[in-house]
Every structure is written in C-alpha cells, then in structure tokens.
Amino acid sequence: MLLYERVATALRTQIAHGTLRAGERLPSIRHLAQGHGVGVATAVQAYLQLEREGLVVARPRSGYFVRASTTLPPAPRPARNRAPGEIKNPALLDATEAGAHGALLPLHSATPAFDLLPQAALKASVSRCLRRAPAAVFDYAPAQGHLALRRLIAQRYAQVGAPVSPEEIVITAGAMEAINLALRVTTSPGDVVLVETPTYHGILQTVAALHLKVLEIPNLPGRGIDVARLDHLLQQNAVRAAVLVPNFNNPLGSLTSDADKQALVSRCARHGVIIIEDDIYGELAWSGQRPSPLRRWDTHGIVISCGSFSKMLAPGLRLGWLAGNPWTDALVRAKFFSTMGGTSLTQLAMSDYLQRHDLERHLRRLRRTLADNGQRLLEAIARFWPADTRVCEPQGGMSLWVQLPERSDSRALFEAALSKGIRISPGVLFSSRGDYVDYVRLSCGLVWDQRLDRAMKELGMLVARLGGSKVKAP
Ligand SMILES: Cc1ncc(COP(=O)(O)O)c(C=O)c1O
C-alpha cells in the first residue's frame, strides 16, 4: 500500500467508527505528517484522496473537516396529479416582508449578508456617479434602462454561450419585476402557468396577483425539474407559460442538466409554451462552474430570460433585467406604463461598478463562502438535529432545504424559533397549496459565527422537542 493510502485508510477508519465525527476538524497537515511519520506532501495527498471520496472538506484558511455525509436526502414523494388551480395558501398570500429584521438571526433570508457584499467598491461607484454625472443621476432613466448597463449585461450572456442583444434587454426592479412584466405581457387572467414544486414564494405570489392558475411540476433533489413528466403535463393541460428556475432553484439548490434543459425548451416549443426563465442563481454555482441559461438552447424564440444583481451583489439596489426578443416592445411599454422607468442612480452606479471593479473576484469569494456555509449547516444538522432529519444537498444558490422528522410541523418550529430570536422559512411558503409542512428553508448567506453555531444547536433541540425525537448528544 502506498504511504498516503495508509494515512488515508487510518483516517477513513476513524470516520467510519465515529471516532472522528461530522463537522470535526482534522489534524493540521503538519500534525498528520508527524503523527504518521510521513512527509508533508504525503499528508496532503492523503487529504486530497479523502476529499475526492467526499469524506472530508477543505475550508480556506481553516483546514480539513469531516464531511457531513451522514445526512439523508429527502424522502421521495409520489408526484400528485393535481389539476391547474388558483393559489390558495394564506401563509403565502399574507407575507409582505423580505430581508433581515432587527435583532432576529435571519436564517430565513436567501440573500447575502451585508458583510459579504463588496461594500467599498459599490459605495465608490455610487459616489463617482453622483460626482461626475449628477444631471443624469437625477433625471428619469429611459424606460428600457440605461444602454451602458444593458450592454454590460449582454456581455455576460455572451460569456456563457447565450448571445443576447442589448436592444432586447429591459432593466427592471429586480428579478421579481422582470417575472411580473414577462407574465403580464404573455398571459391573461385565468391562463395556466407551469411552476416547479417546491418553488420560490415570490413567483407564486406574482402568479396569484395576476389571477393566473398554477400547474406544478416536481423539482427533484439533485436533478432539478422533472422533465420526464413534462410531456404528460403539457398533453393534459393547456399551459400558456412556464416560470422556471433551472439553475439552483430556491429552495432546493438543484441544477437541471444541460440535456434536460434542451429537452425542456424543445418540448415547451412543441406545445406552444412560453418559458420565463429565472436565472437569478446562475452565477452562484458552488463548484465555480457557471451553468448555461435555458436561453442558450432557445432556437424558437420562446424563452424570456430574467436575471438580477440581488443575489450576487446587493438586493436593495433593486436591479434586475429581462431579455425576450419577440416581446421587447411590449415589455418596454409594460415597464413604462407601470413605473416610467427604473432608477438612474443605481443603474449608472452598477455600470460603473461592472467596468471598474472585479465582479469575478467578488463572485469567487461569495461562492466559496456559500459552499462553506452550506457544508457547515449540513454538519450542524448531522451533529445536533434528530437523526431522521433529511437534507437536500444543494449544488449552488443560497438555500438549504431540510425535511424535518416525520409528523413535524415547520410552522410550530417557526414560532418556537422566533421566541429564541431565530427566523427560519417554513416549508408551506414554497407551494401553491401549502404543501411541505414538514420542511424548512435555511439561509447559506450569513457570516458563520458562534451565534449561528448556537442557533443551529438550539434549532436541533427544538426540532427534537416538537417532533418527539431524541436530541443527539452534543
Ligand atoms: C428564485 C428567485 N427569484 C427571484 C427572487 C427575487 O429577486 P429580486 O430581489 O431580484 O427581485 C428570489 C429571491 O429570493 C429568488 O429566490
């Protein structure tokens, strides 16, 4: 046996026997080398081997940790054959807030924490615009949005093999307004819209506000949109549009494969379904590899691609966009009739930021932090939550979707957590009819600290108490 294999086997055995537990820090490379009487290079090789096997994870500047491989994936659910219907979910229809809330720990919020934003660079861009172009800053923006920003967004599409013209881009107040405008232009009240289940509550709220009906297609852990069911659904129902999140959907963080994306576009084209693609998490692949938007395979002109700077830069700037060529004139008109246009200051400042600062560098750091937080949450769940808690391992984005032990009610957990100063998102928010009562969504976008660590322990005890399970030994 090679030397590094011998070291790796020793660690593997300790992990298998529970001597080393999920989330625990492993010896430093120097200590490992000394302990086994081998060189540093051999110790590094042993860790790399265990990392390839998925048993350990490296955390920048912290060392190696045992991976939380003991968490189970969510139990498969039989797909329901529900007819299209109106959204009837009071939890969803009554909700009116987003973002952090005072002293509460915002474990519910799918946004990057303030300390993860490139604050200095963004402030510098805002100041520069106020200094250099006050007349433009204080004037109305064109309804379609400032051309400089549209050009920069078009350049990013070109980099991922999905060419989009600046002439077809419309700047919006976040992805939410983009989806709203796209639905208003392409549908009429009473039309049926296909959405994933579970999916982001904002999409369902917009669909409800426009008096549309929903038809749900399963969103599968690790696989994304259940494209195999698409033909059946589209044959049985007259669907006008689909609002889909193929890249790291919220709440699962699942990625739909390129092959499935291609099949999705061609089947929707065959059935005359317009796709409104919400690619808000496309830049947040934890592997660092940006997946393509659906737009890349749109040879029929049926995809309206929506995006946003909310998750990669700052949600409060309210800057998003859409690109949907055949509908550009109608979309610009809808934007004009609704708000006349967006905000000049944020559009000009964002153009400045994209030209002068290094978005790629910021994104690399953000992706690493999100992946790291995701891993830490998994580890905390494996250590502190009841053993029958199940977790969907995300491939990107900002969320962790957790299935509580059987018969648990996440609304009770939500209330109990609030009383401890912790805010979580109960699963009922993520479907049209209040399904997923036994799920919660947690945020990967916070800065990891002792408070968060304690909160995960606290939540584990609450889950155990509410569900009648035993708490794990700390
Ligand atoms: C899938 C998805 N789409 C849209 C939004 C809202 O985006 P924006 O802030 O750009 O309006 C969110 C926010 O959580 C989201 O998760």
Coordinates of C-alpha atoms and ligand atoms in Angstrom, one line a residue:
M1 CA 0.0 0.0 0.0
L2 CA 1.3 3.5 -0.9
L3 CA 2.2 5.7 2.1
Y4 CA -0.5 8.2 1.5
E5 CA -3.1 5.4 1.2
R6 CA -2.0 4.1 4.6
V7 CA -2.6 7.5 6.1
A8 CA -6.0 7.9 4.3
T9 CA -7.1 4.4 5.5
A10 CA -6.3 5.3 9.1
L11 CA -8.5 8.4 8.8
R12 CA -11.2 6.6 6.9
T13 CA -11.4 4.0 9.7
Q14 CA -11.7 6.7 12.4
I15 CA -14.5 8.4 10.4
A16 CA -16.3 5.1 9.9
H17 CA -16.1 4.2 13.6
G18 CA -17.3 7.7 14.7
T19 CA -14.0 8.5 16.4
L20 CA -14.0 11.5 14.1
R21 CA -17.5 12.9 13.7
A22 CA -19.2 15.0 11.0
G23 CA -18.0 18.6 11.2
E24 CA -15.0 17.9 13.3
R25 CA -11.7 19.5 12.5
L26 CA -9.0 17.1 11.3
P27 CA -5.3 17.4 12.4
S28 CA -3.3 20.0 10.5
I29 CA -1.2 18.7 7.7
R30 CA 1.9 19.1 9.8
H31 CA 0.4 17.2 12.7
L32 CA -0.9 14.5 10.5
A33 CA 2.5 14.1 8.9
Q34 CA 4.3 14.0 12.3
G35 CA 1.7 11.6 13.7
H36 CA 2.2 9.1 10.9
G37 CA 5.9 9.7 10.4
V38 CA 5.5 10.7 6.8
G39 CA 6.3 13.8 4.8
V40 CA 4.0 16.8 4.4
A41 CA 3.4 16.0 0.7
T42 CA 2.2 12.5 1.7
A43 CA -0.2 14.0 4.3
V44 CA -1.6 16.5 1.7
Q45 CA -2.1 13.6 -0.8
A46 CA -4.0 11.6 1.9
Y47 CA -6.3 14.6 2.4
L48 CA -6.8 15.1 -1.3
Q49 CA -7.7 11.4 -1.7
L50 CA -10.3 11.7 1.1
E51 CA -11.7 14.9 -0.4
R52 CA -12.1 13.1 -3.7
E53 CA -14.0 10.4 -1.9
G54 CA -16.3 13.0 -0.3
L55 CA -15.3 12.1 3.2
V56 CA -13.6 15.4 4.1
V57 CA -13.8 19.0 3.1
A58 CA -11.2 21.7 2.9
R59 CA -12.1 25.1 4.3
P60 CA -9.9 28.0 3.2
R61 CA -7.7 29.2 6.0
S62 CA -9.3 26.7 8.5
G63 CA -8.0 23.3 7.5
Y64 CA -9.7 20.0 6.8
F65 CA -13.0 18.8 8.3
V66 CA -15.1 15.6 8.3
R67 CA -17.8 16.0 5.8
A68 CA -21.5 15.7 6.9
S69 CA -22.2 12.6 4.9
T70 CA -24.5 11.2 7.5
T71 CA -27.4 13.4 6.5
L72 CA -30.1 11.6 4.4
P73 CA -31.6 13.1 1.3
P74 CA -35.4 14.0 1.5
A75 CA -37.8 11.0 1.2
P76 CA -39.1 10.7 -2.4
R77 CA -42.7 12.0 -2.6
P78 CA -45.2 10.5 -5.0
A79 CA -46.0 13.1 -7.7
R80 CA -49.5 14.4 -7.3
N81 CA -51.7 14.8 -10.4
R82 CA -53.4 18.0 -9.5
A83 CA -55.4 19.9 -11.9
P84 CA -54.4 23.5 -12.5
G85 CA -55.8 25.8 -9.9
E86 CA -55.7 29.2 -8.2
I87 CA -53.2 29.8 -5.4
K88 CA -54.9 29.1 -2.1
N89 CA -52.3 29.4 0.5
P90 CA -52.9 32.0 3.2
A91 CA -49.3 31.7 4.5
L92 CA -48.1 32.8 1.1
L93 CA -50.7 35.4 0.3
D94 CA -50.3 37.2 3.6
A95 CA -46.5 37.5 3.5
T96 CA -45.2 41.0 2.8
E97 CA -41.6 41.2 4.1
A98 CA -38.1 40.2 2.9
G99 CA -34.6 40.8 4.2
A100 CA -33.2 41.0 7.7
H101 CA -35.3 42.0 10.7
G102 CA -33.6 43.9 13.5
A103 CA -32.2 41.6 16.2
L104 CA -33.5 38.3 14.8
L105 CA -31.0 36.0 13.3
P106 CA -32.1 36.0 9.6
L107 CA -31.7 32.3 8.9
H108 CA -34.8 32.6 6.6
S109 CA -33.3 35.1 4.2
A110 CA -32.0 33.9 0.8
T111 CA -29.7 37.0 0.4
P112 CA -26.0 37.6 1.0
A113 CA -25.3 39.1 4.5
F114 CA -24.2 42.8 4.5
D115 CA -20.6 41.8 5.3
L116 CA -20.4 39.6 2.2
L117 CA -21.1 42.5 -0.2
P118 CA -18.3 44.4 -1.9
Q119 CA -19.4 47.5 0.1
A120 CA -16.4 49.7 -0.5
A121 CA -16.5 49.2 -4.3
L122 CA -20.3 49.8 -4.5
K123 CA -20.1 52.9 -2.4
A124 CA -17.2 54.2 -4.6
S125 CA -19.3 53.7 -7.7
V126 CA -22.3 55.4 -6.3
S127 CA -20.1 58.4 -5.1
R128 CA -18.4 58.6 -8.5
C129 CA -21.8 58.8 -10.3
L130 CA -23.1 61.5 -8.0
R131 CA -19.9 63.5 -8.5
R132 CA -19.4 63.0 -12.2
A133 CA -22.9 62.8 -13.7
P134 CA -25.4 64.5 -11.4
A135 CA -27.7 65.6 -14.2
A136 CA -28.1 62.0 -15.5
V137 CA -28.4 60.6 -12.0
F138 CA -31.3 63.0 -11.1
D139 CA -33.1 62.6 -14.4
Y140 CA -35.6 59.9 -15.5
A141 CA -33.9 56.8 -16.8
P142 CA -35.0 55.6 -20.2
A143 CA -37.9 53.1 -19.8
Q144 CA -35.8 50.3 -21.2
G145 CA -32.9 51.2 -18.9
H146 CA -29.5 52.8 -19.5
L147 CA -27.8 51.4 -22.5
A148 CA -24.4 51.2 -20.7
L149 CA -25.8 48.7 -18.2
R150 CA -27.7 46.7 -20.9
R151 CA -24.5 46.4 -22.9
L152 CA -22.6 45.0 -19.8
I153 CA -25.4 42.5 -19.1
A154 CA -25.4 41.4 -22.8
Q155 CA -21.6 40.8 -22.5
R156 CA -22.2 38.4 -19.5
Y157 CA -24.7 36.4 -21.6
A158 CA -22.2 36.2 -24.4
Q159 CA -19.6 34.7 -22.0
V160 CA -22.0 31.8 -21.2
G161 CA -22.8 31.0 -24.9
A162 CA -26.2 32.6 -24.9
P163 CA -26.0 35.7 -27.0
V164 CA -28.5 38.4 -26.2
S165 CA -28.6 41.8 -27.8
P166 CA -28.5 45.0 -25.6
E167 CA -31.5 46.1 -27.6
E168 CA -33.7 43.3 -26.2
I169 CA -32.7 43.8 -22.6
V170 CA -35.1 45.7 -20.2
I171 CA -33.8 46.8 -16.8
T172 CA -36.2 46.1 -14.0
A173 CA -36.6 46.4 -10.3
G174 CA -35.0 43.0 -9.5
A175 CA -35.9 39.6 -11.0
M176 CA -39.4 39.9 -9.4
E177 CA -40.4 42.8 -11.6
A178 CA -38.9 41.0 -14.6
I179 CA -41.1 38.0 -14.0
N180 CA -44.1 40.2 -13.3
L181 CA -43.7 42.1 -16.6
A182 CA -43.0 38.9 -18.5
L183 CA -46.2 37.3 -17.2
R184 CA -48.2 40.4 -17.8
V185 CA -47.1 40.7 -21.4
T186 CA -47.5 37.0 -22.3
T187 CA -50.6 35.8 -20.3
S188 CA -54.2 36.8 -19.5
P189 CA -56.0 36.3 -16.2
G190 CA -57.2 32.6 -15.9
D191 CA -54.3 31.3 -18.0
V192 CA -52.4 28.3 -16.7
V193 CA -48.7 28.8 -15.7
L194 CA -46.3 25.9 -15.0
V195 CA -44.1 26.3 -12.0
E196 CA -41.8 23.9 -10.1
T197 CA -42.8 22.4 -6.8
P198 CA -41.3 23.4 -4.4
T199 CA -40.5 26.9 -5.7
Y200 CA -39.7 30.4 -4.6
H201 CA -42.8 32.0 -3.0
G202 CA -42.3 35.3 -4.9
I203 CA -43.0 33.5 -8.1
L204 CA -46.2 32.1 -6.6
Q205 CA -47.3 35.5 -5.2
T206 CA -46.8 37.2 -8.6
V207 CA -48.8 34.4 -10.3
A208 CA -51.6 34.9 -7.7
A209 CA -51.6 38.7 -8.1
L210 CA -52.1 38.3 -11.8
H211 CA -55.0 35.9 -11.3
L212 CA -53.3 33.1 -13.1
K213 CA -53.7 29.4 -12.3
V214 CA -50.7 27.2 -11.5
L215 CA -49.8 23.7 -12.6
E216 CA -46.9 22.2 -10.6
I217 CA -44.1 20.1 -11.9
P218 CA -41.8 18.3 -9.4
N219 CA -38.4 19.8 -8.6
L220 CA -36.2 16.8 -7.7
P221 CA -33.3 16.9 -5.2
G222 CA -30.0 16.8 -7.1
R223 CA -31.8 16.7 -10.5
G224 CA -33.9 19.8 -10.8
I225 CA -37.0 20.0 -13.0
D226 CA -38.6 16.6 -13.6
V227 CA -38.5 16.9 -17.4
A228 CA -39.7 13.3 -17.8
R229 CA -43.2 14.4 -16.6
L230 CA -43.3 17.4 -18.9
D231 CA -44.9 15.8 -21.9
H232 CA -47.7 14.2 -19.8
L233 CA -48.4 17.5 -18.1
L234 CA -48.4 19.5 -21.3
Q235 CA -50.6 17.0 -23.1
Q236 CA -53.2 17.0 -20.4
N237 CA -53.3 20.8 -19.8
A238 CA -53.4 23.9 -21.9
V239 CA -50.4 25.7 -20.5
R240 CA -49.6 29.3 -21.6
A241 CA -46.3 29.9 -19.9
A242 CA -43.8 28.3 -17.5
V243 CA -41.8 30.2 -14.8
L244 CA -38.8 28.0 -14.1
V245 CA -35.6 28.2 -12.1
P246 CA -33.3 25.6 -13.8
N247 CA -30.1 26.8 -12.2
F248 CA -30.0 26.2 -8.4
N249 CA -33.7 26.6 -7.7
N250 CA -34.8 28.1 -4.5
P251 CA -35.3 26.3 -2.1
L252 CA -33.6 23.1 -3.3
G253 CA -30.5 24.5 -4.9
S254 CA -30.8 21.8 -7.5
L255 CA -29.4 22.1 -11.0
T256 CA -31.2 20.8 -14.1
S257 CA -28.8 19.2 -16.5
D258 CA -28.0 20.6 -20.0
A259 CA -29.7 17.6 -21.6
D260 CA -32.8 18.2 -19.6
K261 CA -32.7 21.9 -20.3
Q262 CA -32.5 21.2 -24.0
A263 CA -35.5 18.7 -23.8
L264 CA -37.4 21.3 -21.7
V265 CA -37.0 24.0 -24.3
S266 CA -37.9 21.8 -27.3
R267 CA -41.0 20.3 -25.5
C268 CA -42.3 23.7 -24.5
A269 CA -41.8 24.9 -28.0
R270 CA -43.7 21.9 -29.4
H271 CA -46.6 22.7 -27.0
G272 CA -46.6 26.4 -27.6
V273 CA -45.5 27.2 -24.0
I274 CA -43.5 30.4 -23.4
I275 CA -40.7 29.9 -20.9
I276 CA -39.9 32.7 -18.4
E277 CA -36.5 31.6 -17.1
D278 CA -35.5 33.0 -13.7
D279 CA -31.7 32.7 -13.7
I280 CA -31.0 34.6 -10.6
Y281 CA -28.7 32.0 -9.1
G282 CA -26.8 31.1 -12.3
E283 CA -23.7 32.8 -11.1
L284 CA -23.7 31.1 -7.8
A285 CA -22.6 27.5 -8.6
W286 CA -20.7 26.2 -5.6
S287 CA -18.4 24.3 -7.9
G288 CA -17.5 27.6 -9.5
Q289 CA -18.7 26.4 -12.9
R290 CA -21.4 28.7 -14.3
P291 CA -24.2 26.6 -15.9
S292 CA -25.8 27.8 -19.1
P293 CA -29.2 29.6 -19.0
L294 CA -32.0 28.0 -20.9
R295 CA -31.8 30.8 -23.4
R296 CA -28.7 29.1 -24.9
W297 CA -31.0 26.4 -26.4
D298 CA -33.8 28.7 -27.5
T299 CA -33.9 28.3 -31.3
H300 CA -37.6 29.0 -31.3
G301 CA -37.7 32.4 -29.6
I302 CA -39.8 31.2 -26.7
V303 CA -37.6 32.0 -23.7
I304 CA -37.7 35.2 -21.8
S305 CA -34.6 35.2 -19.7
C306 CA -34.7 37.1 -16.3
G307 CA -31.8 37.9 -14.0
S308 CA -30.8 40.1 -11.2
F309 CA -27.9 41.6 -9.2
S310 CA -29.8 40.9 -5.9
K311 CA -28.0 37.6 -5.0
M312 CA -24.6 38.3 -6.4
L313 CA -24.3 41.9 -5.3
A314 CA -27.0 43.6 -3.3
P315 CA -30.7 43.1 -3.1
G316 CA -31.5 46.6 -2.0
L317 CA -30.3 48.1 -5.3
R318 CA -33.4 46.5 -6.9
L319 CA -31.6 45.9 -10.2
G320 CA -32.7 43.1 -12.5
W321 CA -33.4 42.6 -16.1
L322 CA -35.1 40.5 -18.7
A323 CA -34.4 39.6 -22.3
G324 CA -37.2 38.3 -24.5
N325 CA -36.7 39.3 -28.1
P326 CA -40.1 38.9 -29.8
W327 CA -41.7 40.7 -26.9
T328 CA -39.2 43.6 -26.4
D329 CA -41.6 46.4 -27.5
A330 CA -44.4 45.1 -25.4
L331 CA -42.1 44.7 -22.4
V332 CA -40.7 48.2 -22.6
R333 CA -44.3 49.5 -22.9
A334 CA -45.3 47.5 -19.8
K335 CA -42.4 48.9 -17.9
F336 CA -43.2 52.5 -19.0
F337 CA -46.9 52.2 -18.2
S338 CA -46.1 50.8 -14.8
T339 CA -43.2 53.0 -13.4
M340 CA -42.0 55.0 -16.5
G341 CA -38.6 53.5 -15.9
G342 CA -36.1 52.4 -13.2
T343 CA -33.7 54.4 -11.0
S344 CA -30.9 56.2 -12.8
L345 CA -28.5 56.3 -9.9
T346 CA -28.4 52.5 -9.3
Q347 CA -28.2 51.7 -13.0
L348 CA -25.3 54.1 -13.6
A349 CA -23.6 53.1 -10.4
M350 CA -23.9 49.4 -11.4
S351 CA -22.4 50.1 -14.8
D352 CA -19.5 51.9 -13.1
Y353 CA -19.0 49.0 -10.7
L354 CA -19.0 46.4 -13.5
Q355 CA -16.5 48.4 -15.5
R356 CA -14.1 49.4 -12.8
H357 CA -14.3 46.7 -10.2
D358 CA -13.7 43.0 -10.3
L359 CA -17.1 41.2 -10.1
E360 CA -15.4 37.9 -10.9
R361 CA -13.2 38.1 -7.9
H362 CA -16.1 39.0 -5.6
L363 CA -18.2 36.1 -7.1
R364 CA -15.3 33.6 -6.5
R365 CA -15.2 34.6 -2.8
L366 CA -19.0 34.7 -2.4
R367 CA -19.4 31.2 -4.0
R368 CA -16.8 29.8 -1.7
T369 CA -18.5 31.3 1.4
L370 CA -21.9 30.0 0.3
A371 CA -20.5 26.5 -0.3
D372 CA -18.7 26.6 3.0
N373 CA -21.8 27.7 4.9
G374 CA -23.8 25.0 3.2
Q375 CA -21.3 22.4 4.4
R376 CA -21.3 23.9 7.9
L377 CA -25.1 23.8 8.1
L378 CA -25.1 20.2 6.9
E379 CA -22.5 19.4 9.6
A380 CA -24.5 21.1 12.3
I381 CA -27.7 19.3 11.3
A382 CA -25.8 16.0 11.3
R383 CA -24.5 16.7 14.8
F384 CA -27.3 18.4 16.5
W385 CA -30.6 17.6 14.8
P386 CA -32.5 14.4 15.2
A387 CA -31.1 11.5 13.1
D388 CA -34.2 11.3 10.9
T389 CA -33.7 14.8 9.6
R390 CA -33.2 14.8 5.9
V391 CA -31.4 17.4 3.8
C392 CA -31.2 18.2 0.1
E393 CA -27.6 18.9 -0.7
P394 CA -27.5 22.0 -2.9
Q395 CA -25.3 22.4 -5.9
G396 CA -25.5 26.2 -5.7
G397 CA -27.5 29.2 -4.7
M398 CA -28.3 30.4 -1.2
S399 CA -30.6 27.9 0.4
L400 CA -30.7 24.6 2.3
W401 CA -34.0 22.7 2.1
V402 CA -34.4 20.5 5.2
Q403 CA -37.1 17.8 5.8
L404 CA -37.9 17.5 9.5
P405 CA -38.6 14.1 11.1
E406 CA -42.0 12.6 10.4
R407 CA -45.1 14.4 11.7
S408 CA -43.1 17.6 12.5
D409 CA -44.8 20.9 11.6
S410 CA -42.4 23.6 10.5
R411 CA -44.9 26.3 11.4
A412 CA -44.6 25.3 15.1
L413 CA -40.8 25.3 14.7
F414 CA -41.0 28.7 13.1
E415 CA -42.9 30.1 16.1
A416 CA -40.6 28.3 18.6
A417 CA -37.5 29.6 16.8
L418 CA -38.8 33.2 16.8
S419 CA -39.2 33.1 20.5
K420 CA -35.4 32.2 20.6
G421 CA -34.5 35.1 18.3
I422 CA -34.1 33.0 15.2
R423 CA -36.0 33.4 12.0
I424 CA -36.4 30.5 9.5
S425 CA -38.7 30.0 6.5
P426 CA -41.4 27.3 7.0
G427 CA -41.8 25.0 4.0
V428 CA -45.5 25.9 3.5
L429 CA -44.4 29.1 1.8
F430 CA -43.0 27.2 -1.2
S431 CA -46.1 25.7 -2.8
S432 CA -49.4 26.9 -4.1
R433 CA -51.5 24.8 -1.7
G434 CA -49.4 24.8 1.5
D435 CA -47.5 21.6 1.0
Y436 CA -44.1 20.9 2.6
V437 CA -45.4 21.4 6.1
D438 CA -42.5 19.2 7.3
Y439 CA -39.8 21.3 5.6
V440 CA -37.8 24.4 6.4
R441 CA -35.5 26.5 4.3
L442 CA -32.3 27.8 5.9
S443 CA -30.0 30.5 4.5
C444 CA -26.5 29.9 3.4
G445 CA -25.8 33.6 3.0
L446 CA -24.9 34.5 6.6
V447 CA -21.4 35.1 8.0
W448 CA -20.7 32.0 10.1
D449 CA -20.1 32.8 13.8
Q450 CA -20.7 31.5 17.2
R451 CA -24.2 32.9 17.3
L452 CA -25.1 30.9 14.2
D453 CA -23.5 27.8 15.6
R454 CA -25.5 28.1 18.8
A455 CA -28.7 28.8 16.8
M456 CA -28.2 25.5 14.9
K457 CA -27.8 23.7 18.1
E458 CA -30.9 25.4 19.6
L459 CA -32.9 24.6 16.4
G460 CA -31.9 21.0 16.7
M461 CA -33.3 20.8 20.2
L462 CA -36.5 22.5 19.2
V463 CA -36.9 20.1 16.3
A464 CA -36.4 17.1 18.6
R465 CA -38.8 18.5 21.2
L466 CA -41.6 19.4 18.8
G467 CA -41.3 16.1 16.8
G468 CA -40.9 14.0 19.9
S469 CA -37.4 12.7 18.7
K470 CA -34.4 12.3 20.9
V471 CA -31.8 15.1 20.8
K472 CA -28.3 13.9 19.8
A473 CA -25.6 14.1 22.3
P474 CA -23.8 17.5 21.8
Ligands
LIG1 C1 -35.8 32.2 -7.4 C2 -35.9 33.7 -7.0 N1 -36.3 34.6 -7.9 C3 -36.4 35.9 -7.6 C4 -36.1 36.4 -6.4 C5 -36.2 37.8 -6.1 O1 -35.2 38.5 -6.8 P1 -35.0 40.1 -6.8 O2 -34.6 40.5 -5.5 O3 -34.0 40.3 -7.8 O4 -36.4 40.7 -7.2 C6 -35.6 35.5 -5.4 C7 -35.3 35.9 -4.1 O5 -35.1 35.2 -3.1 C8 -35.5 34.1 -5.8 O6 -35.0 33.2 -4.9

